[in-house]
Tab-separated table of C-alpha atoms in Angstrom:
chain	number	residue	atom	x	y	z
A	1	MET	CA	-1.830	13.038	-17.528
A	2	ARG	CA	1.142	13.026	-20.223
A	3	ALA	CA	0.820	16.829	-20.993
A	4	GLN	CA	1.003	17.331	-17.110
A	5	LEU	CA	3.998	15.306	-16.478
A	6	ASP	CA	5.667	17.048	-19.797
A	7	GLY	CA	4.640	20.373	-17.856
A	8	LEU	CA	6.180	18.859	-14.463
A	9	ALA	CA	9.512	18.321	-16.262
A	10	ALA	CA	9.354	21.587	-17.789
A	11	GLY	CA	8.845	23.568	-14.795
A	12	TYR	CA	11.332	21.447	-13.025
A	13	ALA	CA	14.240	22.493	-15.632
A	14	LEU	CA	13.336	26.081	-15.630
A	15	GLY	CA	13.784	26.262	-11.917
A	16	ARG	CA	16.518	24.400	-11.682
A	17	ALA	CA	18.083	26.799	-14.006
A	18	ALA	CA	17.269	29.948	-12.087
A	19	LEU	CA	18.935	28.609	-8.780
A	20	ALA	CA	22.464	29.390	-7.912
A	21	ALA	CA	22.569	26.019	-6.107
A	22	ALA	CA	20.746	23.880	-8.318
A	23	PRO	CA	19.493	20.625	-7.151
A	24	PRO	CA	20.146	17.390	-9.384
A	25	PRO	CA	18.698	17.426	-12.885
A	26	LEU	CA	15.702	15.172	-13.303
A	27	THR	CA	14.453	13.527	-16.404
A	28	ARG	CA	10.823	13.210	-17.490
A	29	ARG	CA	11.465	9.394	-17.196
A	30	GLN	CA	12.674	9.828	-13.513
A	31	LEU	CA	9.901	12.111	-12.750
A	32	LEU	CA	7.325	9.644	-14.236
A	33	MET	CA	9.028	6.988	-11.797
A	34	LEU	CA	8.803	9.088	-9.059
A	35	ASN	CA	4.858	9.423	-9.740
A	36	LEU	CA	5.053	5.360	-9.978
A	37	GLN	CA	5.766	4.924	-6.502
A	38	GLY	CA	2.543	3.135	-5.541
A	39	ASP	CA	2.641	0.961	-8.496
A	40	LEU	CA	6.294	0.057	-8.720
A	41	THR	CA	6.168	-2.482	-5.805
A	42	ASP	CA	3.689	-4.447	-7.363
A	43	VAL	CA	5.436	-4.127	-10.817
A	44	LEU	CA	8.557	-5.310	-9.330
A	45	LYS	CA	6.826	-8.494	-7.796
A	46	ALA	CA	5.128	-9.188	-11.215
A	47	VAL	CA	7.954	-8.834	-13.227
A	48	ASP	CA	10.248	-10.905	-10.480
A	49	PRO	CA	8.468	-13.746	-8.882
A	50	ALA	CA	11.555	-14.236	-6.517
A	51	SER	CA	10.205	-11.054	-4.686
A	52	ARG	CA	6.587	-12.095	-3.975
A	53	PRO	CA	5.706	-13.144	-0.637
A	54	ASP	CA	4.967	-16.471	0.284
A	55	ALA	CA	2.816	-16.252	3.421
A	56	ARG	CA	2.949	-19.983	3.985
A	57	ALA	CA	6.611	-19.969	4.211
A	58	MET	CA	6.716	-16.615	6.359
A	59	SER	CA	7.060	-17.199	10.094
A	60	ASP	CA	4.736	-15.088	12.076
A	61	GLY	CA	6.839	-12.558	12.820
A	62	ALA	CA	8.036	-11.896	9.091
A	63	LEU	CA	4.774	-12.032	8.078
A	64	ARG	CA	3.303	-9.378	10.891
A	65	ARG	CA	6.645	-7.117	9.182
A	66	TYR	CA	5.359	-7.644	5.786
A	67	THR	CA	1.984	-6.703	6.659
A	68	ARG	CA	2.929	-3.592	8.459
A	69	GLN	CA	5.002	-2.726	5.703
A	70	SER	CA	2.128	-3.088	3.028
A	71	THR	CA	-0.126	-0.953	5.121
A	72	HIS	CA	-0.304	2.778	5.461
A	73	CYS	CA	-3.855	4.138	5.954
A	74	SER	CA	-6.798	4.396	8.061
A	75	ALA	CA	-9.765	6.086	6.738
A	76	LEU	CA	-13.401	7.127	8.296
A	77	VAL	CA	-16.372	7.894	7.323
A	78	LYS	CA	-18.626	9.313	10.244
A	79	LEU	CA	-22.245	10.069	10.343
A	80	ALA	CA	-23.531	12.532	13.294
A	81	ALA	CA	-25.773	10.225	15.355
A	82	ASP	CA	-28.710	12.934	14.685
A	83	PHE	CA	-27.805	12.844	10.911
A	84	SER	CA	-26.765	16.790	11.332
A	85	GLU	CA	-23.320	16.419	9.634
A	86	LEU	CA	-21.240	13.736	7.562
A	87	TYR	CA	-17.222	13.741	8.182
A	88	VAL	CA	-14.458	12.077	6.000
A	89	GLY	CA	-11.200	11.565	7.682
A	90	HIS	CA	-7.992	10.103	6.224
A	91	ASN	CA	-4.409	9.254	8.218
A	92	MET	CA	-1.534	8.312	6.219
A	93	TRP	CA	1.920	7.034	7.634
A	94	TRP	CA	5.153	6.368	5.784
A	95	GLY	CA	8.780	6.985	5.423
A	96	TRP	CA	10.837	9.722	6.491
A	97	TYR	CA	11.253	10.838	2.980
A	98	VAL	CA	7.473	11.994	2.650
A	99	MET	CA	7.825	14.687	5.439
A	100	LEU	CA	7.358	17.284	2.493
A	101	PRO	CA	3.801	17.174	2.630
A	102	VAL	CA	1.616	19.947	0.602
A	103	ASN	CA	-1.592	20.700	-0.438
A	104	LYS	CA	-2.508	20.949	-4.370
A	105	ARG	CA	-5.120	22.706	-6.118
A	106	TYR	CA	-5.829	21.609	-9.986
A	107	ALA	CA	-7.997	23.195	-12.153
A	108	PHE	CA	-7.692	22.423	-15.919
A	109	GLY	CA	-11.202	23.879	-16.732
A	110	ALA	CA	-12.800	25.914	-19.599
A	111	PRO	CA	-11.773	26.676	-22.242
A	112	ALA	CA	-9.697	23.651	-23.247
A	113	TYR	CA	-10.708	21.104	-20.946
A	114	PRO	CA	-14.446	22.289	-20.095
A	115	HIS	CA	-15.390	18.320	-18.565
A	116	PHE	CA	-12.708	18.543	-16.212
A	117	ALA	CA	-13.656	19.441	-12.438
A	118	ALA	CA	-10.947	20.957	-9.978
A	119	VAL	CA	-9.526	19.014	-7.565
A	120	LEU	CA	-8.102	19.991	-4.160
A	121	MET	CA	-5.600	16.857	-2.277
A	122	THR	CA	-2.885	16.393	0.041
A	123	SER	CA	0.259	15.513	-1.979
A	124	TYR	CA	4.008	15.856	-2.484
A	125	PRO	CA	6.474	17.951	-4.451
A	126	GLY	CA	6.767	16.284	-7.797
A	127	MET	CA	3.407	14.038	-7.392
A	128	LEU	CA	0.802	14.437	-9.787
A	129	ALA	CA	-1.433	12.376	-7.975
A	130	SER	CA	-2.062	12.541	-4.108
A	131	THR	CA	-0.227	9.688	-2.782
A	132	ASP	CA	-1.935	10.149	0.560
A	133	ASP	CA	-5.114	9.587	-1.375
A	134	PHE	CA	-7.552	11.908	-0.155
A	135	TYR	CA	-9.322	14.019	-2.926
A	136	VAL	CA	-11.958	16.727	-2.433
A	137	VAL	CA	-13.781	17.685	-5.932
A	138	PRO	CA	-15.600	21.067	-4.928
A	139	SER	CA	-17.772	21.207	-8.233
A	140	THR	CA	-19.189	17.753	-7.959
A	141	ARG	CA	-18.770	17.535	-4.080
A	142	LEU	CA	-17.335	14.282	-4.320
A	143	ALA	CA	-14.466	13.414	-1.309
A	144	VAL	CA	-12.616	10.367	-2.004
A	145	MET	CA	-10.060	8.100	-0.305
A	146	GLU	CA	-8.521	4.911	-0.199
A	147	THR	CA	-6.355	2.629	1.850
A	148	THR	CA	-4.313	0.019	0.549
A	149	ASN	CA	-4.757	-3.848	0.941
A	150	PRO	CA	-1.722	-6.227	1.630
A	151	ASN	CA	-1.357	-8.816	-1.116
A	152	TYR	CA	-0.112	-12.361	0.466
A	153	ASN	CA	-0.961	-14.462	-2.950
A	154	ALA	CA	2.319	-14.889	-5.072
A	155	SER	CA	0.209	-16.501	-8.236
A	156	SER	CA	-2.044	-13.284	-8.182
A	157	TYR	CA	0.693	-11.238	-9.573
A	158	ASP	CA	0.525	-13.157	-12.782
A	159	LEU	CA	-2.620	-11.076	-13.429
A	160	VAL	CA	-0.534	-7.891	-13.290
A	161	THR	CA	-0.565	-6.468	-16.898
A	162	PRO	CA	1.451	-3.946	-18.874
A	163	ARG	CA	-1.653	-3.527	-21.265
A	164	ALA	CA	-3.045	-1.321	-18.826
A	165	VAL	CA	-2.897	2.210	-16.927
A	166	LEU	CA	-1.291	2.684	-13.553
A	167	TYR	CA	-2.994	4.184	-10.566
A	168	PHE	CA	-2.017	7.654	-10.848
A	169	ALA	CA	-3.613	8.070	-14.029
A	170	ARG	CA	-6.693	6.328	-13.819
A	171	VAL	CA	-7.485	7.588	-10.662
A	172	MET	CA	-6.944	11.294	-11.550
A	173	ALA	CA	-8.970	10.723	-14.538
A	174	ALA	CA	-11.814	9.625	-12.410
A	175	ASN	CA	-11.341	12.785	-10.095
A	176	TYR	CA	-11.581	14.860	-13.090
A	177	LEU	CA	-14.385	13.575	-14.529
A	178	ALA	CA	-17.072	11.499	-12.665
A	179	ARG	CA	-20.008	13.395	-11.484
A	180	ASN	CA	-20.984	10.917	-8.814
A	181	GLY	CA	-19.721	7.826	-6.809
A	182	SER	CA	-20.968	5.164	-9.234
A	183	ALA	CA	-18.926	6.913	-12.042
A	184	TRP	CA	-15.873	7.205	-10.441
A	185	MET	CA	-15.819	3.758	-9.687
A	186	ASP	CA	-16.511	3.062	-13.198
A	187	LEU	CA	-13.750	5.379	-14.722
A	188	ALA	CA	-10.893	4.010	-12.329
A	189	ALA	CA	-11.680	0.675	-12.764
A	190	ARG	CA	-11.053	0.865	-16.614
A	191	HIS	CA	-7.829	-0.741	-17.489
A	192	ASN	CA	-7.136	-2.201	-14.256
A	193	SER	CA	-2.992	-2.482	-13.828
A	194	GLY	CA	-3.546	-4.935	-10.820
A	195	THR	CA	-0.994	-2.649	-8.995
A	196	TYR	CA	-1.363	-0.382	-5.859
A	197	ASN	CA	-4.679	-2.453	-4.977
A	198	ASN	CA	-6.745	-0.443	-2.364
A	199	MET	CA	-10.348	-0.149	-0.883
A	200	TRP	CA	-11.728	3.315	-2.783
A	201	MET	CA	-14.442	5.219	-1.065
A	202	VAL	CA	-16.275	8.012	-2.619
A	203	VAL	CA	-18.777	10.561	-0.586
A	204	ASP	CA	-21.280	12.304	-2.722
A	205	TYR	CA	-22.172	15.201	-0.833
A	206	LYS	CA	-24.667	16.484	-3.189
A	207	LEU	CA	-27.026	13.589	-1.695
A	208	PHE	CA	-26.261	14.457	1.950
A	209	THR	CA	-29.228	16.743	3.444
A	210	PRO	CA	-28.605	17.059	7.441
A	211	ARG	CA	-30.958	15.319	9.422
A	212	ARG	CA	-32.578	13.503	6.351
A	213	SER	CA	-32.225	9.726	5.562
A	214	LEU	CA	-29.368	9.327	3.285
A	215	PRO	CA	-30.142	8.478	-0.177
A	216	PRO	CA	-28.792	5.652	-2.339
A	217	GLY	CA	-25.127	6.638	-3.662
A	218	THR	CA	-24.161	8.599	-0.875
A	219	LEU	CA	-21.192	6.180	-0.096
A	220	TRP	CA	-19.433	3.892	-2.789
A	221	VAL	CA	-16.836	1.578	-1.936
A	222	GLY	CA	-14.522	-0.161	-4.572
A	223	GLU	CA	-11.746	-2.689	-3.943
A	224	GLN	CA	-9.262	-3.424	-6.702
A	225	ALA	CA	-6.956	-6.536	-6.720
A	226	PRO	CA	-4.801	-7.781	-9.607
A	227	GLY	CA	-7.256	-9.024	-12.440
A	228	TYR	CA	-10.419	-7.795	-10.463
A	229	TRP	CA	-12.230	-4.859	-9.396
A	230	HIS	CA	-15.783	-4.759	-7.383
A	231	ALA	CA	-17.600	-1.785	-6.082
A	232	GLU	CA	-21.112	-1.469	-4.286
A	233	ASP	CA	-23.177	1.191	-2.738
A	234	MET	CA	-22.499	0.688	0.982
A	235	THR	CA	-24.629	3.936	1.945
A	236	HIS	CA	-26.896	1.372	3.861
A	237	VAL	CA	-23.947	0.652	6.153
A	238	LEU	CA	-23.254	4.144	6.804
A	239	ALA	CA	-26.675	4.740	7.761
A	240	TYR	CA	-25.799	3.004	11.004
A	241	GLY	CA	-23.417	5.351	11.955
A	242	HIS	CA	-19.711	5.217	10.236
A	243	TRP	CA	-17.872	3.224	7.620
A	244	PRO	CA	-14.513	2.346	8.707
A	245	SER	CA	-11.573	1.360	6.248
A	246	TYR	CA	-8.012	-0.265	7.652
A	247	ASN	CA	-6.031	-1.766	4.835
A	248	LYS	CA	-8.085	-5.043	5.078
A	249	ALA	CA	-10.337	-6.434	2.315
A	250	LEU	CA	-13.973	-6.696	2.742
A	251	PHE	CA	-15.391	-8.215	-0.561
A	252	ALA	CA	-15.077	-11.745	-0.560
A	253	MET	CA	-13.696	-12.434	-3.822
A	254	THR	CA	-10.725	-9.635	-3.283
A	255	ALA	CA	-9.735	-11.216	0.229
A	256	ARG	CA	-9.814	-14.738	-1.942
A	257	ILE	CA	-7.589	-13.170	-4.553
A	258	THR	CA	-5.090	-11.695	-2.353
A	259	GLY	CA	-5.087	-14.616	0.038
A	260	GLN	CA	-6.610	-12.496	3.064
A	261	ASP	CA	-8.979	-15.109	3.868
A	262	ALA	CA	-6.241	-18.111	3.998
A	263	VAL	CA	-3.928	-16.158	5.901
A	264	ALA	CA	-6.694	-15.341	8.375
A	265	ALA	CA	-7.554	-18.858	8.701
A	266	GLU	CA	-4.013	-20.220	8.884
A	267	ARG	CA	-2.787	-17.402	11.328
A	268	GLY	CA	-5.576	-15.709	13.025
A	269	GLU	CA	-8.063	-12.679	13.288
A	270	TYR	CA	-5.198	-10.233	13.428
A	271	TYR	CA	-5.301	-10.804	9.248
A	272	GLY	CA	-9.084	-10.615	8.780
A	273	TYR	CA	-11.706	-7.748	8.270
A	274	SER	CA	-13.847	-7.932	11.379
A	275	LEU	CA	-11.499	-8.581	14.168
A	276	THR	CA	-8.414	-7.075	13.461
A	277	PRO	CA	-7.028	-4.473	15.809
A	278	ARG	CA	-7.988	-1.439	14.284
A	279	ALA	CA	-11.444	-2.993	13.212
A	280	GLU	CA	-11.920	-2.935	16.962
A	281	ILE	CA	-10.547	0.489	17.648
A	282	PHE	CA	-12.821	1.805	15.135
A	283	ARG	CA	-16.093	-0.002	16.859
A	284	ARG	CA	-14.975	1.346	20.209
A	285	ASP	CA	-14.104	4.923	19.092
A	286	ALA	CA	-15.967	6.115	15.824
């Protein structure tokens, strides 16, 4: 990833030099900061305790605004009723400054990197990872998605550590190197920074045969929180028809660390996993 960042900086400099009306210069450090936009919000809260959310002190309106500003995605894994097809879908919404989406294909294979799989993804100019976080890896037949979980627990940011690898490098390494969902989760969990904390889903299409029962490993789901990562094979849930993801933590420890369970208990099911509005929409329409 460092070499790819070097290439991005060199390519930007060359392209800028060739244009009559050159855009502003961007250094390698500035391009790195661009790629850390998923992590930086949590990094800032880790180093500045005054900026951390205090859910108990927020009014109902302020808490809902914080939740809306911290959530950007919905994702769905859908199994056809007759098991004839398996679909993945992802939706991301953000500010106007990301209205330049592009589809990217990275292929860093043989001879220099014979173990790196090619990766297809939705992304943006200057970004080395997707940021939407919708990936397809054709050679391993993996599809990877995430939705981000809000963090309401101010003290959890004490677990954010600089002795770690930030999101974009860990996830891209997992995309390049993993051959199944379990391995993907293991690679993405290593050197957890505790920033950009998401529910990750990996669908292994190698294991899907139309009109046959889903074998274990078809769907892996993992959640990250500061100082914590947990992943499980959730194929047995998908077999009932669909797997939804909508910016809510599922696993009990993730919900506890991020304060989701406490906020749901105090402020209502809007903040919980099962009865938040998008959970009801998914159950109705999926």
